[in-house]
Coordinates of C-alpha atoms and ligand atoms in Angstrom, one line a residue:
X1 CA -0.3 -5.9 -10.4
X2 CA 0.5 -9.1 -8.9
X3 CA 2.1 -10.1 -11.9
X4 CA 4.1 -7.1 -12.9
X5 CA 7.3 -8.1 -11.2
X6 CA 7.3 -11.4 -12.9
X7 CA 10.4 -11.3 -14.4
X8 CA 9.5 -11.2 -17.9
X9 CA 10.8 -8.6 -19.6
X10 CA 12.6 -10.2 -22.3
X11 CA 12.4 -7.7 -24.5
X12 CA 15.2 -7.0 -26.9
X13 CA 15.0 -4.1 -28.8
X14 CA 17.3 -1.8 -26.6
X15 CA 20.7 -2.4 -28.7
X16 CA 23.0 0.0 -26.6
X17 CA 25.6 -2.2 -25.9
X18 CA 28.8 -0.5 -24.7
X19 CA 31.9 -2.0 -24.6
X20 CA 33.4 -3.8 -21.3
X21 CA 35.9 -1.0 -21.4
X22 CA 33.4 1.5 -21.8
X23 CA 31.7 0.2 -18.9
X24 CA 35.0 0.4 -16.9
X25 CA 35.8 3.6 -17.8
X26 CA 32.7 5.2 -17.3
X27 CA 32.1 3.4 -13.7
X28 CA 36.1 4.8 -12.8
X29 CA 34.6 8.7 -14.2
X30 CA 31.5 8.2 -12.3
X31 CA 32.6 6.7 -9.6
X32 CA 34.9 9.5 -8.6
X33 CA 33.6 12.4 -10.1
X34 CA 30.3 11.9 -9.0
X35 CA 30.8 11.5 -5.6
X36 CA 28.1 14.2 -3.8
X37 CA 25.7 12.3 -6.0
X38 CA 26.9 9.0 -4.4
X39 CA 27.5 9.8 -1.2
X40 CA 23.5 10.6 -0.9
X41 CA 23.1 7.4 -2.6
X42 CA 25.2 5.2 -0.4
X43 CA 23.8 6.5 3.0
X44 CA 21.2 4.8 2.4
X45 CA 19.7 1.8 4.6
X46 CA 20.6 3.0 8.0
X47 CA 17.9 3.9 10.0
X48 CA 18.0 6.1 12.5
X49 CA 15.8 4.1 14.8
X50 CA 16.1 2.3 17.8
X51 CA 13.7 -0.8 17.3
X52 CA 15.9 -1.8 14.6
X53 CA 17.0 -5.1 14.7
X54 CA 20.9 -5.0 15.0
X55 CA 23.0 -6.0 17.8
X56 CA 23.5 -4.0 20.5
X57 CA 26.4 -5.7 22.5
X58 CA 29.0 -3.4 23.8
X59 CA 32.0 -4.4 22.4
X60 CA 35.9 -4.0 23.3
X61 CA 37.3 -1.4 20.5
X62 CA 39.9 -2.7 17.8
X63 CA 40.8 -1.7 14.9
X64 CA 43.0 -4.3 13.1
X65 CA 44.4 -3.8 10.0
X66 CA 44.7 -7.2 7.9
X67 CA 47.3 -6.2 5.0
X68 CA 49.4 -7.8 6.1
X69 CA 48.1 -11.5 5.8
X70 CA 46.6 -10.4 3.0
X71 CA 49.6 -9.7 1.0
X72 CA 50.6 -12.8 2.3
X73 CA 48.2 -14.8 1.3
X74 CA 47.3 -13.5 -2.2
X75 CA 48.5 -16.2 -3.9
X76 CA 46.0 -18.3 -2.6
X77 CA 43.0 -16.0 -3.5
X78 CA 44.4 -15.5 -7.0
X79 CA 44.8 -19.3 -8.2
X80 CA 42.5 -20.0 -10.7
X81 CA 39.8 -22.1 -9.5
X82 CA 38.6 -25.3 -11.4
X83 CA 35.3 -25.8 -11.1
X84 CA 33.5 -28.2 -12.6
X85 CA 30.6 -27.0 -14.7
X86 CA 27.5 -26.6 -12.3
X87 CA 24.1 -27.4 -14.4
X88 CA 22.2 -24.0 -15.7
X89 CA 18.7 -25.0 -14.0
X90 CA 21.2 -24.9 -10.2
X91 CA 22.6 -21.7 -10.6
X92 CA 19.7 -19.7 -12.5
X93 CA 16.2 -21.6 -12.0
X94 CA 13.7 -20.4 -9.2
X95 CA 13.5 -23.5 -6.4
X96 CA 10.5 -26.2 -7.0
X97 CA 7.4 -24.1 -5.7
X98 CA 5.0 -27.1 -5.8
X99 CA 2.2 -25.4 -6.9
X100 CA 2.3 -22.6 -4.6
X101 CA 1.2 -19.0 -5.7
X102 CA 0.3 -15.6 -4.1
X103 CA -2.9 -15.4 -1.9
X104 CA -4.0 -11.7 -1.0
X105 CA -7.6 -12.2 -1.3
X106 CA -9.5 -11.7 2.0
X107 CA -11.9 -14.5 3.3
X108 CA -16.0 -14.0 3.0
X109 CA -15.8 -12.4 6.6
X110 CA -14.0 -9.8 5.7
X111 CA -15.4 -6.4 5.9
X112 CA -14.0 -2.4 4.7
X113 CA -13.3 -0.3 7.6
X114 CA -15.9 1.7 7.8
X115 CA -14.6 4.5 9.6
X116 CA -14.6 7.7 8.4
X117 CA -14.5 10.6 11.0
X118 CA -11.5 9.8 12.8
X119 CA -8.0 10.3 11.1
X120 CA -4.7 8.5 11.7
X121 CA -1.7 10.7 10.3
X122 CA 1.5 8.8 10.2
X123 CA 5.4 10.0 9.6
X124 CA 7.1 7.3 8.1
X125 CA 10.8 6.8 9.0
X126 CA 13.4 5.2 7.7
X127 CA 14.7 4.6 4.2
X128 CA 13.2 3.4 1.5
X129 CA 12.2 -0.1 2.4
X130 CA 11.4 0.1 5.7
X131 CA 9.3 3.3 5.3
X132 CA 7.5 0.3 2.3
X133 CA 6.6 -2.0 5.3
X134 CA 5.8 0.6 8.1
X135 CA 3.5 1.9 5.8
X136 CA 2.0 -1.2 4.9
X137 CA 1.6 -1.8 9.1
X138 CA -0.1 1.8 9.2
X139 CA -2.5 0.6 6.7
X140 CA -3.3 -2.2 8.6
X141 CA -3.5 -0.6 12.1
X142 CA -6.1 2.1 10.7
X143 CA -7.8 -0.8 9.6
X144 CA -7.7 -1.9 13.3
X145 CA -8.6 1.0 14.3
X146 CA -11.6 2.0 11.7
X147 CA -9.9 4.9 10.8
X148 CA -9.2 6.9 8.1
X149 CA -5.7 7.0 6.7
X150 CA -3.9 10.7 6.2
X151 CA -1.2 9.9 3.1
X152 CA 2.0 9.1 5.2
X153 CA 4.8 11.5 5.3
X154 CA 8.2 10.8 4.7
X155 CA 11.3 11.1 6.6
X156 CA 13.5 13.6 5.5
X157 CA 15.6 13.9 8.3
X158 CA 16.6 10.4 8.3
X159 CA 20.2 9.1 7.1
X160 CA 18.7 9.1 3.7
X161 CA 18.4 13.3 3.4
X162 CA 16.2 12.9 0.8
X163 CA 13.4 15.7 0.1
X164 CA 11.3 13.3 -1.9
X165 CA 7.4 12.9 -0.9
X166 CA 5.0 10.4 -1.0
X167 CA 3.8 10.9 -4.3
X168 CA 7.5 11.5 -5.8
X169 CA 8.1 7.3 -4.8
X170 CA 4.7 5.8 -4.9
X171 CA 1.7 5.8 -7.4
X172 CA -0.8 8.1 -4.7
X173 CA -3.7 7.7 -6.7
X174 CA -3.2 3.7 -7.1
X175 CA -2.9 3.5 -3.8
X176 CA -6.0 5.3 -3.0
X177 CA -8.0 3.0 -5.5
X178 CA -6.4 -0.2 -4.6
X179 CA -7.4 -0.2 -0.9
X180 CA -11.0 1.2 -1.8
X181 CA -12.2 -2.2 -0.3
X182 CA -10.3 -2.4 2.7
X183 CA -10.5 1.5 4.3
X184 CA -10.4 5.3 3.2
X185 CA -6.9 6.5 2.4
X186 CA -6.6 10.5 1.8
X187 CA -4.2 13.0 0.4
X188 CA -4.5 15.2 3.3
X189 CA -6.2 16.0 6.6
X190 CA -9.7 18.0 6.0
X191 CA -9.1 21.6 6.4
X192 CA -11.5 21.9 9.4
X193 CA -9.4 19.4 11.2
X194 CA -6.3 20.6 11.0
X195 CA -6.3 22.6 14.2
X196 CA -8.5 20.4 16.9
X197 CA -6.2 18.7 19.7
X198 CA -4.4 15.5 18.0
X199 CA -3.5 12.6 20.1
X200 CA 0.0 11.9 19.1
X201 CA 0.9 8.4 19.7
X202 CA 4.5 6.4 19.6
X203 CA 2.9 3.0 19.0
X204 CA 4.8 -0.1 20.8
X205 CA 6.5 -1.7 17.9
X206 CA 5.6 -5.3 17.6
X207 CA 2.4 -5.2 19.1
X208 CA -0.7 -7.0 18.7
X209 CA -4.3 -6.8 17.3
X210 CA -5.3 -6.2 21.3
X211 CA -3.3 -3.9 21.7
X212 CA -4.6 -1.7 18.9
X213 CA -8.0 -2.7 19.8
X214 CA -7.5 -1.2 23.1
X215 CA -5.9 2.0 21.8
X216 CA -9.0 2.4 19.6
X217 CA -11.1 2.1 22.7
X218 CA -9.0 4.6 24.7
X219 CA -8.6 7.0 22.0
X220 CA -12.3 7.5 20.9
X221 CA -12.5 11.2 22.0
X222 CA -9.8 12.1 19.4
X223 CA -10.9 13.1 15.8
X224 CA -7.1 12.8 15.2
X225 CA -4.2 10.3 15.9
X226 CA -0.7 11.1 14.8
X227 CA 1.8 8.4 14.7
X228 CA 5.1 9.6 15.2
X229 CA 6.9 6.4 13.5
X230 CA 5.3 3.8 10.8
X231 CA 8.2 1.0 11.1
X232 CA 7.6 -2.3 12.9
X233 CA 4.5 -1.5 14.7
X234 CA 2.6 -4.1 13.7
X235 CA 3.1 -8.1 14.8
X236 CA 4.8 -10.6 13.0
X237 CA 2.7 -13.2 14.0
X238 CA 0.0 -14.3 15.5
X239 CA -2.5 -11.6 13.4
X240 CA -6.0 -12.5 12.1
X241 CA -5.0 -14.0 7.9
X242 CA -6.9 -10.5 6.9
X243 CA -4.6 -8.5 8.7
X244 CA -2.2 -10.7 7.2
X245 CA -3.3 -10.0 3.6
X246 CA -4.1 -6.8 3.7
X247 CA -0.5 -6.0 4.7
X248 CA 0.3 -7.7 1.3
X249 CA -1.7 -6.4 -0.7
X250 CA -0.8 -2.6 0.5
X251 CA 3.1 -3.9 0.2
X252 CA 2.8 -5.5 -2.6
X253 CA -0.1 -4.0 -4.9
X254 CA -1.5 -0.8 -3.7
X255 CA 2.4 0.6 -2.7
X256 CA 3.6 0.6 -6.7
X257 CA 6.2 3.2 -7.6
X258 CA 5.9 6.3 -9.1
X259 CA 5.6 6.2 -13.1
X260 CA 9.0 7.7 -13.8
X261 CA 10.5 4.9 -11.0
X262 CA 8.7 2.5 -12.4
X263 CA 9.3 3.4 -16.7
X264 CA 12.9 3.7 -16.1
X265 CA 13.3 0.8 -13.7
X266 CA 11.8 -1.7 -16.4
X267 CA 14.0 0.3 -19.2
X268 CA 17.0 -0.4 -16.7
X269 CA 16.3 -4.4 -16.6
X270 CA 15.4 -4.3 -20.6
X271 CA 18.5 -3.1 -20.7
X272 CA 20.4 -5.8 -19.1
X273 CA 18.0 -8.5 -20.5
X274 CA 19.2 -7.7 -23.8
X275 CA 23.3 -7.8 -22.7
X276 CA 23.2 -11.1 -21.3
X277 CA 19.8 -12.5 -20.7
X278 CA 20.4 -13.6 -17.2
X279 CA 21.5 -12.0 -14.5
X280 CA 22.8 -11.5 -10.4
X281 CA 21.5 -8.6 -9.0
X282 CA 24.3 -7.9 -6.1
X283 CA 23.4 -6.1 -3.0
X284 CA 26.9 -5.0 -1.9
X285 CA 26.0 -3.6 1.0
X286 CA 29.7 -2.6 1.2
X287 CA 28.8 1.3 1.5
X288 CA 30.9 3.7 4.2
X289 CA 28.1 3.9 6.4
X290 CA 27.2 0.2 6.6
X291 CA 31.3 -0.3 7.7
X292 CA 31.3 2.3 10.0
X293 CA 28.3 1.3 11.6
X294 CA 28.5 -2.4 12.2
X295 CA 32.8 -1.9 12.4
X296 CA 33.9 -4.0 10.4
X297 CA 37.1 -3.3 8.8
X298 CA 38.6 -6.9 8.0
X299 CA 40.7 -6.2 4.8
X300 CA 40.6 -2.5 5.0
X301 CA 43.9 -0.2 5.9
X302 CA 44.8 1.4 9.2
X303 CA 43.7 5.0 7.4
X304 CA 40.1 3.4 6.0
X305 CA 39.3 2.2 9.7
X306 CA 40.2 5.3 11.4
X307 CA 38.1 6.9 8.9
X308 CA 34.8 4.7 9.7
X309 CA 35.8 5.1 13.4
X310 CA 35.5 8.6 13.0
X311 CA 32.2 8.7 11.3
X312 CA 30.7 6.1 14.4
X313 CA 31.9 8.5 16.8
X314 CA 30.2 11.6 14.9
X315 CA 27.2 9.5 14.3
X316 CA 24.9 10.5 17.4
X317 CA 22.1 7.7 16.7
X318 CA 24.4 4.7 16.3
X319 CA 24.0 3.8 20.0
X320 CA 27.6 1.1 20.0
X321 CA 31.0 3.2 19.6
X322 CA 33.5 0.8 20.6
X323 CA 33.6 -2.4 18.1
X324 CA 35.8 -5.3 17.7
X325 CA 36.2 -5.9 13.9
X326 CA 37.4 -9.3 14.7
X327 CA 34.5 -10.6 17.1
X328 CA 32.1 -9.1 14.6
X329 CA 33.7 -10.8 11.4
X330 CA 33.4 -13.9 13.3
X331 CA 29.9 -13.8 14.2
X332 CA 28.9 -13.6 10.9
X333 CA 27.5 -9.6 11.7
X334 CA 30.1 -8.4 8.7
X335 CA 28.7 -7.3 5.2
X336 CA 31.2 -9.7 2.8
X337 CA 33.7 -8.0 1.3
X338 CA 33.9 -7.8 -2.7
X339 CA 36.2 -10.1 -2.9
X340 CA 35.2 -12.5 -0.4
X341 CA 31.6 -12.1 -2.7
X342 CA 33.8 -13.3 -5.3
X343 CA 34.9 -15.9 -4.1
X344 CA 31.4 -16.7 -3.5
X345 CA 29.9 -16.7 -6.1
X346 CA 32.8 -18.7 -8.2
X347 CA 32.5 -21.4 -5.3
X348 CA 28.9 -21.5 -6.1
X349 CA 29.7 -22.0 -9.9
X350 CA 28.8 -19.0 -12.0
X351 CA 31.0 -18.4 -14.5
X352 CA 33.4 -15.6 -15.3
X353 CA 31.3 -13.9 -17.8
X354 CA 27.8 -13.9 -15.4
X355 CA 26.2 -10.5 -15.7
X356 CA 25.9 -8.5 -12.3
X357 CA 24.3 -5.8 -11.4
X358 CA 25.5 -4.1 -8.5
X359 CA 22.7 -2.8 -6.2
X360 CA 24.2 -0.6 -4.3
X361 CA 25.5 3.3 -3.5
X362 CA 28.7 4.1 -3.6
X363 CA 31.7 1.0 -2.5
X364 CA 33.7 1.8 0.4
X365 CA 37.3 2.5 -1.2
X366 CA 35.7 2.6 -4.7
X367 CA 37.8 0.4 -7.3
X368 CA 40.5 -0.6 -4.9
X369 CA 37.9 -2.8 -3.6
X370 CA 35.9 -3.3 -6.1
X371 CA 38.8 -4.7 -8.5
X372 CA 39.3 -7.8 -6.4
X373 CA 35.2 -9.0 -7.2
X374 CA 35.7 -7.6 -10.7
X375 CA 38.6 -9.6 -11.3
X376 CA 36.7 -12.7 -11.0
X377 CA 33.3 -11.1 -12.9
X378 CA 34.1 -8.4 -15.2
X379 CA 30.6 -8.5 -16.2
X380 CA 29.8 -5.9 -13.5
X381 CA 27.2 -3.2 -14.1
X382 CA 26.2 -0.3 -12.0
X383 CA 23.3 2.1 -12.7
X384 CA 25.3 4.8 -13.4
X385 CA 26.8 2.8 -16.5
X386 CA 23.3 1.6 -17.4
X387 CA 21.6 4.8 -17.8
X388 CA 22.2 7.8 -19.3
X389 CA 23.3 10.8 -17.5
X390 CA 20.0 12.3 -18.7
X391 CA 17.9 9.4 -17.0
X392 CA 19.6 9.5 -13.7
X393 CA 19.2 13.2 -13.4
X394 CA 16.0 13.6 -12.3
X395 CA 17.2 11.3 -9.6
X396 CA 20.4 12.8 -8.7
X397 CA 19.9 13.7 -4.7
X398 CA 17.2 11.8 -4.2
X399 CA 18.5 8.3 -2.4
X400 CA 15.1 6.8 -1.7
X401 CA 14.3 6.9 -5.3
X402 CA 17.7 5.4 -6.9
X403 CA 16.9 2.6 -4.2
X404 CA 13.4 2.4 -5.6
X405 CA 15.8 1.6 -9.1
X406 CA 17.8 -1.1 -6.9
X407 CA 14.5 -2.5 -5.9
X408 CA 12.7 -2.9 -9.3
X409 CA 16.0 -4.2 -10.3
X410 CA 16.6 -6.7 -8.1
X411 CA 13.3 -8.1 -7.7
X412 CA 13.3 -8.9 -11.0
X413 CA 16.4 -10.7 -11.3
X414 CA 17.2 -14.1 -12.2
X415 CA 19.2 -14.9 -9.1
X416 CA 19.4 -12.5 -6.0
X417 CA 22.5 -11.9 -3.8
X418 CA 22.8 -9.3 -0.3
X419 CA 25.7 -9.5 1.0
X420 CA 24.7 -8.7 4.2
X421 CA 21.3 -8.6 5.9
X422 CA 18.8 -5.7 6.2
X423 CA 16.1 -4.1 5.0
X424 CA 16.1 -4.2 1.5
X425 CA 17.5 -7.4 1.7
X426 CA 14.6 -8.7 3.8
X427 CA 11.9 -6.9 1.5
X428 CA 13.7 -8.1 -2.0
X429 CA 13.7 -11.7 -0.7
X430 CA 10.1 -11.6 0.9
X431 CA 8.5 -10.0 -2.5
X432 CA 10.7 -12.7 -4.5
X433 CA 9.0 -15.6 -2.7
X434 CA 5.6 -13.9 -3.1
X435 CA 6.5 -13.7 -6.5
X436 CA 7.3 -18.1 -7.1
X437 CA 9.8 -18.1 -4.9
X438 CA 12.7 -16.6 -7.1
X439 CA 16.2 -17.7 -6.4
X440 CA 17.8 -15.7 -3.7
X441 CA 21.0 -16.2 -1.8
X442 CA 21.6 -15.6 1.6
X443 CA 25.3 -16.3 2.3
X444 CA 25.8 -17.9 5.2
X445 CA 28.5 -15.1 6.1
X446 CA 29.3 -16.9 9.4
X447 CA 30.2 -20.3 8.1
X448 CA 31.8 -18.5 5.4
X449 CA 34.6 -16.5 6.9
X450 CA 35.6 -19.9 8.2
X451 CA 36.2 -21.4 4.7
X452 CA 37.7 -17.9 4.0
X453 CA 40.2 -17.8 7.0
X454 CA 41.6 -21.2 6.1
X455 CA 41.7 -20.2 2.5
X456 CA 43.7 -17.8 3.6
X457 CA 46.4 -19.7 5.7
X458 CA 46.3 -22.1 3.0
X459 CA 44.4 -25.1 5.0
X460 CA 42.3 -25.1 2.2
X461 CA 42.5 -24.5 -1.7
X462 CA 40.0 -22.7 -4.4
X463 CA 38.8 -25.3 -6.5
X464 CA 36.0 -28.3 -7.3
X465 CA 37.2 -30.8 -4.4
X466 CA 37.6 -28.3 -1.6
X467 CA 35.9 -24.8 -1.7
X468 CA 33.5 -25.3 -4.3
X469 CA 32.0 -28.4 -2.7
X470 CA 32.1 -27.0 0.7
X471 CA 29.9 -23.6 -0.5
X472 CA 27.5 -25.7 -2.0
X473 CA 26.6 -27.9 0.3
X474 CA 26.5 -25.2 3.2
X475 CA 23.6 -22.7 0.8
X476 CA 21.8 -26.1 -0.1
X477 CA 18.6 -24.8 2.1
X478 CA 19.8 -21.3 1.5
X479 CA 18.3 -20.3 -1.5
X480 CA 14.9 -19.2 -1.3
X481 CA 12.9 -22.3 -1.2
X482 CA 9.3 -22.4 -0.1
X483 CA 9.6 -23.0 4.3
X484 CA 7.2 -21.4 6.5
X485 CA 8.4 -17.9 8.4
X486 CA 10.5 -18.9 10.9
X487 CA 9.4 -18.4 14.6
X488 CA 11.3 -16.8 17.6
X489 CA 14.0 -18.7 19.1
X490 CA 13.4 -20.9 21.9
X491 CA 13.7 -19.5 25.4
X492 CA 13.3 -15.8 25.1
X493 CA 10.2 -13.6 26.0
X494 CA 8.8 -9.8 25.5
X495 CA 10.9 -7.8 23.2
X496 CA 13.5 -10.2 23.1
X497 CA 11.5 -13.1 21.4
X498 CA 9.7 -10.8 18.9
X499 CA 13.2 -9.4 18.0
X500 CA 14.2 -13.1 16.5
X501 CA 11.2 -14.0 14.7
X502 CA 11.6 -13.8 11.2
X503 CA 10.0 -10.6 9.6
X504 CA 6.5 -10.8 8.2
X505 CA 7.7 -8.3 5.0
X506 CA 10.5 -11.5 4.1
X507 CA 8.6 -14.5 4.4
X508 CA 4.6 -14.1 4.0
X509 CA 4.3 -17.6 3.9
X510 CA 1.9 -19.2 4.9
X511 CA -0.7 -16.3 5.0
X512 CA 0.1 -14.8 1.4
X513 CA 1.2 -17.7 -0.3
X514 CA -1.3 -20.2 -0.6
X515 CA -1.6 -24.2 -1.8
X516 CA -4.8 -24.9 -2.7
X517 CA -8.1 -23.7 -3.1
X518 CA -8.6 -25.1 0.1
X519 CA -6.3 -23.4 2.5
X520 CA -7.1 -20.0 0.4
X521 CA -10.4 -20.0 2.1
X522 CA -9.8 -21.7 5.1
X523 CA -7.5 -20.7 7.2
Ligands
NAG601 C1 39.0 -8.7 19.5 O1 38.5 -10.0 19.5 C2 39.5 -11.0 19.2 C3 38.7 -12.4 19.1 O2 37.8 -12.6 20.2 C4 40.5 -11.1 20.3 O3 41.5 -12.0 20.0 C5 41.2 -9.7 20.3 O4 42.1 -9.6 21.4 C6 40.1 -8.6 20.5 N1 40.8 -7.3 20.4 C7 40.8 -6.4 21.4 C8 41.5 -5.1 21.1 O5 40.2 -6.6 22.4
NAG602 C1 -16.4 2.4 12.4 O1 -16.7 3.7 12.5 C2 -18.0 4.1 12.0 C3 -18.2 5.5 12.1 O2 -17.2 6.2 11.4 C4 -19.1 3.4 12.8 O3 -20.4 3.6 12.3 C5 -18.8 1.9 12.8 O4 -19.7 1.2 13.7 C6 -17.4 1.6 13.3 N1 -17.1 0.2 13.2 C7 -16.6 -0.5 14.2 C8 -16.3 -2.0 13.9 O5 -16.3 0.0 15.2

């Protein structure tokens, strides 16, 4: 399956190709009068937990409304930039792997978990792609634990609201056969067990193969373990390389989609194959709940950031209340605004007529927003315009599984953009460099909104010489080329330190990603 998210479906038989008006329209009608639909859809991403890794500084409340310098400075946003041409093979080509490939093989040591009369059940929480890689963890901490695995439940009471089981988002039955070798997986607990005393466990999230080791030991008289949460339990580092690969090959073999995710997500990127051949797949994280929760509301009005005030206040799990917009724009902690994407991606050289798909819910302030990327690109698509009502109906309501669309979608893009950080964004780039090290990239969002303030006081002009050149050189090393997962930052211990390492589920290099022969069965 390694190989099935290779980006090659070139196929071009599909010859719906509606107009860009058509696509307009239909995005405005959808857009608007589909908005229970997307609302589900947008709320997506947002977990409800506490060990997630955003910043948790108390900060002074402001809400600042910017029209007024942006009105101002419109002018300088809307001159037409002259870019020299950047060469095809820079924008659209996958960095120079030097002959590095995926690795999930386990060494000659390694041995199935031969456990069979204990049971860990799990409930997974989270949305979509961090339910992917808590799940993953729980496979390898049953593992640890020579335990059989119960078929994870899924949160349903999570942001995402979404009713969907395991079986509705992932292939059960592959992932049952795909981890034969490594430990028993089960649809459900045996009948006889279901009412014996359960040890139920909140796992410390980050921890170590001692620390599971000891929980084994201490929790031998319990036929049954229940894990109350599957995200982050698991190390980052520092984990035998079977641990290691085992974690990859549940995340990305043995945890495929569901066949009707799966059929329609390749239809989906058929489709846009055969409108332009190459394309962006956008992560806009520029939904309501993302604003409202990191409070940022550079560009919005007074009305929109009273509005995602509101909703923070309301929102009992988002721990910060009080945000200033301005501090957090600064520091890089804002998702970019369509616009400021725009001006992005035209700094970086894509032309006008590039293809992007927009991997996202619903955008904050729907086409008032969206109008100032799509002035720039046109060529937007969203998957409400790419399928057919019929095909999205089955997915209507269900969140996690029009993210598992976004996924497919964007992992098997030519180029790969979030616009802000998080866990889809983290899982899309760590699968595209298992994949060859596809091209993703991460805007520098701090550096950025520098260039974009002076843009805006005119200290600086769109354009080859000054923008363009500036962009460039800044996402040089930003672009998903092969570099080793990035350890903690210097300094910091316990929690602190494990919160800054780079995450095992975007970078599985080195352990999953291999050079040579040699290292394969070395290290
Ligand atoms: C928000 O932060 C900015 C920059 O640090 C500061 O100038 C401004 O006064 C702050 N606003 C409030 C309401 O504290
Ligand atoms: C795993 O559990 C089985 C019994 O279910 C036992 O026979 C085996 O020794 C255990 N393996 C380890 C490494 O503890």
């Amino acid at each position: 399956m390694v190989n099935h998210r290779g980006g090659s479906y070139h196929t071009r038989g599909f010859s719906r190709r509606p107009s860009f008006f058509t696509i307009i329209t239909l995005c405005i009608i959808l857009l608007s009068s589909c908005s229970i639909f997307i609302f589900l859809v947008s709320t997506r991403n947002i977990s409800d937990d506490d060990d997630d890794d955003h910043h948790k500084d108390p900060l002074v409340e402001h809400f600042n409304s910017h029209s007024q310098s942006q009105s101002q400075s419109q002018s300088n946003f809307q001159s037409g930039s002259q870019s020299l041409p950047v060469p095809d093979e820079q924008l659209w080509d996958a960095s120079f792997s030097y002959g590095l490939h995926p690795c999930v093989k386990p060494t000659s040591k390694y041995k199935a978990a031969q456990g069979s009369d204990r049971y860990i059940t799990v409930r997974s929480n989270g949305g979509l792609n961090q339910m992917r890689t808590g799940i993953s963890d729980m496979v390898a901490v049953a593992y640890i634990m020579n335990a059989t695995l119960v078929i994870p439940q899924l949160d349903k009471r999570s942001f995402w609201k979404d009713s969907s089981t395991f079986s509705d988002i992932f292939d059960e039955l592959h992932f049952i056969t795909s981890l034969q070798g490594d430990l028993r997986i089960v649809g459900e607990l045996p009948k006889e067990l279901e009412s014996v005393p359960r040890a139920r466990k909140h796992f410390t999230s980050w921890s170590s193969m001692g620390y599971y080791e000891e929980m084994t030991e201490s929790l031998k008289d319990y036929q049954v373990i229940h894990v109350a949460k599957s995200d982050s339990r698991l190390a980052n580092n520092d984990l035998p390389l079977d641990i290691q690969r085992l974690r990859c090959r549940t995340l990305y073999h043995a945890l495929r989609f569901s066949p009707p995710i799966e059929i329609l997500g390749k239809k989906l990127v058929e489709r846009l194959r055969s409108r332009g051949g190459r394309y962006i797949a956008l992560h806009l994280r520029y939904e309501k709940d993302m604003l409202s929760f990191t409070g940022c509301t550079y560009g919005l009005t007074e009305a929109e950031s009273e509005e995602l005030r509101i909703m923070r206040e309301n929102t009992n799990h988002w721990k910060v209340k009080k945000i200033n917009s301005t501090e957090q724009r600064i520091g890089g902690l804002c998702p970019l605004t369509p616009k400021e994407v725009g001006i992005f991606l035209q700094a970086l050289g894509y032309p006008p007529s590039t293809l992007i798909y927009i991997a996202a819910g619903e955008i904050y302030g729907g086409n008032t927003h969206l109008s100032e990327l799509m002035s720039r690109f046109p060529n937007l698509v969203f998957k409400e315009t790419l399928a057919t009502k019929e095909e999205l109906k089955a997915f209507a309501r269900h969140a996690t599984q029009t993210a598992a669309l976004d996924y497919i979608i964007s992992v098997e893009s030519d180029v790969f953009v979030p616009s802000y950080s998080g866990n889809m964004a983290r899982a899309v780039e760590g699968h595209r460099r298992f994949l060859g090290h596809l091209k993703t990239i991460t805007p520098d969002r701090k550096g950025l909104v520098k260039l974009f303030d002076k843009l805006e006081i005119g200290k600086l002009r769109e354009g080859w010489s000054s923008l363009s050149s500036l962009v460039q050189k800044m996402h040089k090393s930003w672009q998903g080329a092969p570099r080793k997962r990035r350890v903690a930052l210097p300094g910091l211990k316990g929690k602190a330190r494990l919160r800054t390492e780079e995450s095992f589920y975007e970078n599985p290099y080195p352990e999953c990603i291999c050079s040579s022969k040699a290292e394969y069965e070395m290290r």
